[in-house]
Amino acid sequence: MRDRLVVLHRGNRPPATAGIESLADTVYATEEELPYLLPGADVLLAWVTITPAIREAWPDDPQKAPRWVHASSAGVDSFLFPALVDEPRVVLTNARGVYEQPTAEYVLGLILALAKDFPGTWEHQRRREWRPRPSDGITGPTALVWGTGPIGRAIARLLRAVGMRVSGAGRKSRTDDPDFGTVHGATTLRSALTDADYVVLAAPLTQDTRGMVDASVLATMKPGARLINIGRGGLVDEEALVDHLAAGRLAGAALDVFAQEPLPAESPLWHMPGVMISPHTAGETTSEREALVEVFLDNITRHIEGRPLRNVVDKRRGYVVDDTPPPEGE
């Protein structure tokens, strides 16, 4: 008997639906339709992931909940509600392997843009102003990558390749990490923050990381440093960040994620000098959708054949518990 699969979409269904439909009895649900179609499903493919719809539609009867939920994203914070987390029969997987390199490239681009003040150059071009000026280099400055999962590792490798000095911040301190060299835990994080020219946030959003970059952390950062957030908006106290930017204590920030998305038009972040805003697109590429489907097709084939699934999330921690790089080719 074939599994009943519900695909949550927002009017933009995944590509290669024929391949998906050949493996399961597939129905497509918008966020409004999900409460009527989710109960009794065996599998949920969340093509839309940043939404309260899954939590709101989750069946009260655990026997009617899907046994497997696949998130077409790296972050799974929208899925970490008690009814899903506490039910041992529900497996949660994510799209690990799709976003690592594109996000690393995006972070490198942001660092280059901030160091070379490309926004200022573009504004001078718009005004037809000829204004030669010096800029910062990126060979030699220090980057602290806060989050040592696969995305953080890809960022570290790429920043090292262009000559930056890189360290990591994670749950456990160590000095022999293959990608970060030194990983700072709680006891050495403060000194790492005071040394870093760039602090890159690549951590998942969990109960432990929510609001981790608060006023005290921002005050500890090196004067003139820059903050880059490609993790989740909830990692940062945005009000405190605005205050530190306005005071000129930080040189700037590049923000791809926000506590509220889309970022409200009235947010002061839109107009602050030295701040770059992007609409949660750090990991997106023109081939992203096809890559996401490939990950799911591989996993549903494993599911049908009774083999272990890839990218199984530890629901208590909120991420795949393996902060070493995936095997070559994954």
Short mmCIF file of C-alpha atoms in Angstrom, two decimals:
data_model
loop_
_atom_site.label_atom_id
_atom_site.label_comp_id
_atom_site.label_asym_id
_atom_site.label_seq_id
_atom_site.Cartn_x
_atom_site.Cartn_y
_atom_site.Cartn_z
CA MET A 1 0.00 0.00 0.00
CA ARG A 2 1.42 3.37 -1.04
CA ASP A 3 1.98 6.19 1.41
CA ARG A 4 -0.29 9.20 1.38
CA LEU A 5 1.88 12.27 0.85
CA VAL A 6 0.78 15.86 1.43
CA VAL A 7 2.86 18.59 -0.23
CA LEU A 8 2.48 21.98 1.43
CA HIS A 9 2.95 24.74 -1.13
CA ARG A 10 2.14 28.39 -1.63
CA GLY A 11 0.96 28.28 -5.23
CA ASN A 12 4.42 27.36 -6.49
CA ARG A 13 4.62 23.58 -6.50
CA PRO A 14 7.97 21.79 -6.61
CA PRO A 15 9.37 20.77 -9.99
CA ALA A 16 9.47 17.14 -11.11
CA THR A 17 6.11 16.40 -9.52
CA ALA A 18 5.76 13.32 -11.72
CA GLY A 19 8.72 11.76 -9.94
CA ILE A 20 7.19 12.49 -6.55
CA GLU A 21 3.74 11.25 -7.59
CA SER A 22 5.20 8.00 -8.90
CA LEU A 23 6.35 7.11 -5.39
CA ALA A 24 3.34 8.09 -3.26
CA ASP A 25 -0.33 9.00 -3.43
CA THR A 26 0.22 12.75 -3.56
CA VAL A 27 -2.11 15.61 -2.70
CA TYR A 28 -1.19 19.29 -2.75
CA ALA A 29 -2.28 21.65 0.00
CA THR A 30 -2.04 25.39 0.48
CA GLU A 31 -1.65 26.71 4.01
CA GLU A 32 -5.42 27.26 4.14
CA GLU A 33 -6.17 23.73 2.94
CA LEU A 34 -3.66 21.97 5.19
CA PRO A 35 -5.97 21.48 8.25
CA TYR A 36 -8.34 19.44 6.05
CA LEU A 37 -5.70 17.39 4.22
CA LEU A 38 -2.99 16.73 6.80
CA PRO A 39 -4.88 14.38 9.19
CA GLY A 40 -4.25 10.80 8.14
CA ALA A 41 -1.29 11.60 5.89
CA ASP A 42 1.78 9.36 6.15
CA VAL A 43 4.28 11.95 4.95
CA LEU A 44 4.36 15.76 4.82
CA LEU A 45 6.67 17.47 2.35
CA ALA A 46 6.87 21.08 3.50
CA TRP A 47 7.76 23.00 0.37
CA VAL A 48 6.84 26.07 2.42
CA THR A 49 8.77 26.06 5.69
CA ILE A 50 8.55 29.47 7.37
CA THR A 51 4.90 29.33 8.33
CA PRO A 52 2.70 28.70 11.39
CA ALA A 53 0.37 26.62 9.24
CA ILE A 54 1.95 23.26 10.10
CA ARG A 55 1.66 23.85 13.84
CA GLU A 56 -1.90 25.11 13.49
CA ALA A 57 -2.97 22.18 11.29
CA TRP A 58 -1.25 19.46 13.28
CA PRO A 59 -3.80 16.76 14.28
CA ASP A 60 -4.79 16.51 17.94
CA ASP A 61 -4.83 12.72 17.60
CA PRO A 62 -1.18 11.53 17.32
CA GLN A 63 -2.35 8.52 15.31
CA LYS A 64 -3.54 10.85 12.56
CA ALA A 65 -0.26 12.76 12.38
CA PRO A 66 2.26 11.99 9.62
CA ARG A 67 5.07 9.62 10.56
CA TRP A 68 7.62 11.63 8.62
CA VAL A 69 7.93 15.37 7.95
CA HIS A 70 10.48 16.66 5.47
CA ALA A 71 11.45 20.34 5.53
CA SER A 72 12.69 21.81 2.25
CA SER A 73 15.04 24.09 4.18
CA ALA A 74 18.07 23.93 6.42
CA GLY A 75 16.36 25.62 9.38
CA VAL A 76 13.51 23.77 11.07
CA ASP A 77 12.45 26.21 13.79
CA SER A 78 8.89 26.38 12.41
CA PHE A 79 8.57 22.63 13.06
CA LEU A 80 9.75 22.59 16.67
CA PHE A 81 6.36 22.79 18.36
CA PRO A 82 5.56 20.40 21.24
CA ALA A 83 3.08 18.12 19.45
CA LEU A 84 5.68 17.27 16.79
CA VAL A 85 8.78 17.31 18.98
CA ASP A 86 7.25 15.20 21.75
CA GLU A 87 5.81 12.50 19.48
CA PRO A 88 8.51 9.81 19.13
CA ARG A 89 6.94 8.19 16.08
CA VAL A 90 7.34 11.38 13.97
CA VAL A 91 10.66 11.72 12.14
CA LEU A 92 11.79 15.18 10.95
CA THR A 93 14.34 15.62 8.16
CA ASN A 94 15.72 18.68 6.41
CA ALA A 95 17.48 19.72 3.20
CA ARG A 96 21.04 19.51 4.45
CA GLY A 97 23.45 19.52 1.53
CA VAL A 98 21.59 22.03 -0.64
CA TYR A 99 22.39 25.38 0.94
CA GLU A 100 25.94 25.11 2.26
CA GLN A 101 28.03 26.29 -0.68
CA PRO A 102 25.56 28.92 -2.00
CA THR A 103 25.29 30.45 1.45
CA ALA A 104 29.06 30.50 1.89
CA GLU A 105 29.43 32.27 -1.44
CA TYR A 106 26.77 34.78 -0.38
CA VAL A 107 28.60 35.51 2.88
CA LEU A 108 31.85 36.06 1.02
CA GLY A 109 30.01 38.44 -1.31
CA LEU A 110 28.60 40.34 1.67
CA ILE A 111 32.01 40.66 3.29
CA LEU A 112 33.49 41.95 0.05
CA ALA A 113 30.61 44.40 -0.38
CA LEU A 114 31.01 45.73 3.16
CA ALA A 115 34.80 45.92 3.02
CA LYS A 116 34.83 47.64 -0.37
CA ASP A 117 31.71 49.73 0.35
CA PHE A 118 30.00 48.66 -2.86
CA PRO A 119 26.69 50.18 -1.68
CA GLY A 120 28.42 53.56 -1.41
CA THR A 121 29.95 53.13 -4.86
CA TRP A 122 26.56 52.31 -6.36
CA GLU A 123 25.00 55.32 -4.66
CA HIS A 124 27.74 57.59 -6.01
CA GLN A 125 27.15 56.12 -9.48
CA ARG A 126 23.44 56.79 -9.16
CA ARG A 127 24.24 60.42 -8.33
CA ARG A 128 26.96 60.62 -11.03
CA GLU A 129 29.53 61.54 -8.39
CA TRP A 130 33.22 60.77 -8.93
CA ARG A 131 34.48 60.08 -5.40
CA PRO A 132 37.69 58.03 -5.16
CA ARG A 133 38.30 56.64 -1.65
CA PRO A 134 40.19 53.80 0.04
CA SER A 135 38.57 50.59 1.20
CA ASP A 136 39.31 47.73 3.55
CA GLY A 137 41.00 44.50 2.53
CA ILE A 138 39.78 41.02 3.41
CA THR A 139 43.15 39.25 3.56
CA GLY A 140 44.08 39.20 7.23
CA PRO A 141 40.90 40.34 9.03
CA THR A 142 39.31 37.94 11.50
CA ALA A 143 35.92 36.28 11.07
CA LEU A 144 34.11 34.51 13.89
CA VAL A 145 31.54 32.08 12.47
CA TRP A 146 28.93 31.47 15.17
CA GLY A 147 27.45 28.08 14.31
CA THR A 148 29.59 25.07 13.42
CA GLY A 149 27.13 23.02 11.38
CA PRO A 150 27.49 22.32 7.66
CA ILE A 151 26.66 25.88 6.56
CA GLY A 152 29.07 27.39 9.07
CA ARG A 153 31.77 24.97 7.92
CA ALA A 154 31.31 25.88 4.27
CA ILE A 155 31.57 29.56 5.19
CA ALA A 156 34.75 28.94 7.18
CA ARG A 157 36.40 27.04 4.34
CA LEU A 158 35.66 29.74 1.79
CA LEU A 159 36.75 32.63 4.02
CA ARG A 160 39.98 30.83 4.83
CA ALA A 161 40.58 30.33 1.10
CA VAL A 162 40.62 34.09 0.51
CA GLY A 163 43.03 34.76 3.36
CA MET A 164 40.79 35.59 6.29
CA ARG A 165 41.59 34.33 9.77
CA VAL A 166 38.65 32.22 10.86
CA SER A 167 37.47 30.68 14.10
CA GLY A 168 34.14 29.21 15.18
CA ALA A 169 31.75 29.49 18.08
CA GLY A 170 29.79 26.44 19.15
CA ARG A 171 28.63 24.32 22.04
CA LYS A 172 32.02 22.68 22.71
CA SER A 173 35.46 24.29 22.73
CA ARG A 174 38.23 22.63 20.70
CA THR A 175 41.47 23.66 19.06
CA ASP A 176 41.93 21.09 16.31
CA ASP A 177 38.85 21.51 14.16
CA PRO A 178 39.55 20.86 10.45
CA ASP A 179 37.56 23.86 9.22
CA PHE A 180 37.65 26.39 12.04
CA GLY A 181 40.92 25.60 13.74
CA THR A 182 39.69 26.91 17.08
CA VAL A 183 36.07 26.60 18.14
CA HIS A 184 35.15 28.83 21.08
CA GLY A 185 32.71 27.68 23.72
CA ALA A 186 31.11 29.78 26.43
CA THR A 187 34.36 30.31 28.34
CA THR A 188 36.33 31.85 25.45
CA LEU A 189 33.54 33.40 23.39
CA ARG A 190 33.95 36.87 24.90
CA SER A 191 37.60 37.16 23.90
CA ALA A 192 36.76 35.88 20.41
CA LEU A 193 34.10 38.56 20.02
CA THR A 194 36.53 41.31 21.00
CA ASP A 195 38.98 40.17 18.29
CA ALA A 196 36.61 39.56 15.36
CA ASP A 197 36.30 42.04 12.51
CA TYR A 198 33.29 40.11 11.21
CA VAL A 199 30.84 38.05 13.26
CA VAL A 200 28.88 35.69 11.00
CA LEU A 201 25.75 34.10 12.45
CA ALA A 202 25.07 30.64 11.02
CA ALA A 203 23.44 28.95 14.01
CA PRO A 204 19.99 27.33 13.98
CA LEU A 205 17.18 29.00 15.90
CA THR A 206 16.45 26.96 19.02
CA GLN A 207 15.45 27.67 22.59
CA ASP A 208 19.14 27.97 23.43
CA THR A 209 20.06 30.34 20.58
CA ARG A 210 17.05 32.64 20.46
CA GLY A 211 18.23 36.17 21.24
CA MET A 212 21.83 35.03 21.72
CA VAL A 213 23.17 38.25 20.16
CA ASP A 214 21.80 40.68 22.69
CA ALA A 215 22.95 44.09 23.92
CA SER A 216 25.76 42.59 26.02
CA VAL A 217 27.15 40.59 23.09
CA LEU A 218 26.97 43.61 20.79
CA ALA A 219 28.77 45.70 23.42
CA THR A 220 31.50 43.02 23.62
CA MET A 221 32.13 43.06 19.88
CA LYS A 222 35.20 44.87 18.60
CA PRO A 223 34.50 48.57 17.87
CA GLY A 224 34.15 48.95 14.11
CA ALA A 225 33.26 45.28 13.59
CA ARG A 226 30.49 44.16 11.27
CA LEU A 227 27.70 41.66 11.91
CA ILE A 228 26.42 39.27 9.23
CA ASN A 229 23.29 37.20 9.87
CA ILE A 230 22.33 34.43 7.46
CA GLY A 231 20.96 32.16 10.20
CA ARG A 232 17.63 33.28 11.60
CA GLY A 233 16.35 36.71 12.60
CA GLY A 234 15.46 35.48 16.07
CA LEU A 235 19.15 35.07 16.90
CA VAL A 236 19.53 38.84 17.22
CA ASP A 237 17.98 41.49 19.44
CA GLU A 238 17.20 43.84 16.55
CA GLU A 239 16.41 46.81 18.79
CA ALA A 240 19.79 46.53 20.48
CA LEU A 241 21.45 46.17 17.07
CA VAL A 242 19.81 49.37 15.85
CA ASP A 243 21.07 51.18 18.95
CA HIS A 244 24.66 50.00 18.46
CA LEU A 245 24.62 50.86 14.76
CA ALA A 246 23.15 54.29 15.42
CA ALA A 247 25.83 54.97 18.02
CA GLY A 248 28.50 54.14 15.48
CA ARG A 249 29.98 51.40 17.62
CA LEU A 250 29.61 48.87 14.81
CA ALA A 251 30.75 49.72 11.31
CA GLY A 252 27.82 47.99 9.69
CA ALA A 253 25.77 44.86 9.23
CA ALA A 254 24.55 42.60 6.45
CA LEU A 255 21.22 41.04 7.35
CA ASP A 256 19.43 38.38 5.32
CA VAL A 257 16.99 37.23 8.03
CA PHE A 258 14.77 39.09 10.47
CA ALA A 259 12.51 38.51 13.44
CA GLN A 260 9.57 39.52 11.25
CA GLU A 261 9.61 38.72 7.54
CA PRO A 262 9.10 40.58 5.33
CA LEU A 263 10.98 43.27 7.25
CA PRO A 264 8.40 45.98 8.05
CA ALA A 265 8.72 49.14 5.98
CA GLU A 266 8.98 51.23 9.14
CA SER A 267 12.06 49.38 10.43
CA PRO A 268 15.00 51.78 10.87
CA LEU A 269 17.31 49.07 9.51
CA TRP A 270 16.22 49.90 5.97
CA HIS A 271 17.86 53.32 6.06
CA MET A 272 20.85 52.92 8.36
CA PRO A 273 24.26 53.66 6.86
CA GLY A 274 26.49 50.63 6.52
CA VAL A 275 23.57 48.20 6.60
CA MET A 276 22.76 45.82 3.76
CA ILE A 277 19.33 44.19 3.66
CA SER A 278 18.41 41.12 1.62
CA PRO A 279 15.11 39.18 1.65
CA HIS A 280 16.15 35.79 3.09
CA THR A 281 17.87 34.73 -0.12
CA ALA A 282 21.41 33.85 1.02
CA GLY A 283 21.09 30.19 0.02
CA GLU A 284 18.88 30.58 -3.03
CA THR A 285 20.18 29.74 -6.49
CA THR A 286 18.60 29.17 -9.88
CA SER A 287 19.03 25.41 -9.37
CA GLU A 288 17.81 25.32 -5.76
CA ARG A 289 14.35 23.89 -6.43
CA GLU A 290 15.68 20.94 -8.41
CA ALA A 291 18.29 20.20 -5.73
CA LEU A 292 15.62 20.25 -3.02
CA VAL A 293 13.51 17.74 -4.94
CA GLU A 294 16.53 15.47 -5.42
CA VAL A 295 17.09 15.34 -1.65
CA PHE A 296 13.44 14.49 -1.04
CA LEU A 297 13.29 11.87 -3.80
CA ASP A 298 16.35 10.16 -2.35
CA ASN A 299 14.79 10.17 1.11
CA ILE A 300 11.35 8.94 0.06
CA THR A 301 13.00 6.11 -1.84
CA ARG A 302 14.86 5.22 1.35
CA HIS A 303 11.58 5.47 3.27
CA ILE A 304 9.80 3.10 0.89
CA GLU A 305 12.68 0.63 0.95
CA GLY A 306 12.96 0.71 4.73
CA ARG A 307 16.48 2.19 4.71
CA PRO A 308 17.65 4.92 7.14
CA LEU A 309 16.68 8.45 6.12
CA ARG A 310 19.26 11.14 5.51
CA ASN A 311 19.34 14.42 7.44
CA VAL A 312 17.35 13.26 10.45
CA VAL A 313 16.91 16.20 12.83
CA ASP A 314 17.35 15.84 16.56
CA LYS A 315 14.04 17.45 17.47
CA ARG A 316 15.23 18.41 20.94
CA ARG A 317 18.26 20.25 19.63
CA GLY A 318 16.71 21.54 16.42
CA TYR A 319 19.32 20.39 13.94
CA VAL A 320 20.97 17.33 12.42
CA VAL A 321 23.35 16.07 15.11
CA ASP A 322 26.52 15.79 13.10
CA ASP A 323 28.65 18.90 12.85
CA THR A 324 31.22 17.32 10.55
CA PRO A 325 31.07 17.90 6.80
CA PRO A 326 28.86 15.49 4.81
CA PRO A 327 30.70 12.79 2.82
CA GLU A 328 32.15 13.84 -0.51
CA GLY A 329 29.42 13.94 -3.13
CA GLU A 330 26.50 14.50 -0.74
#
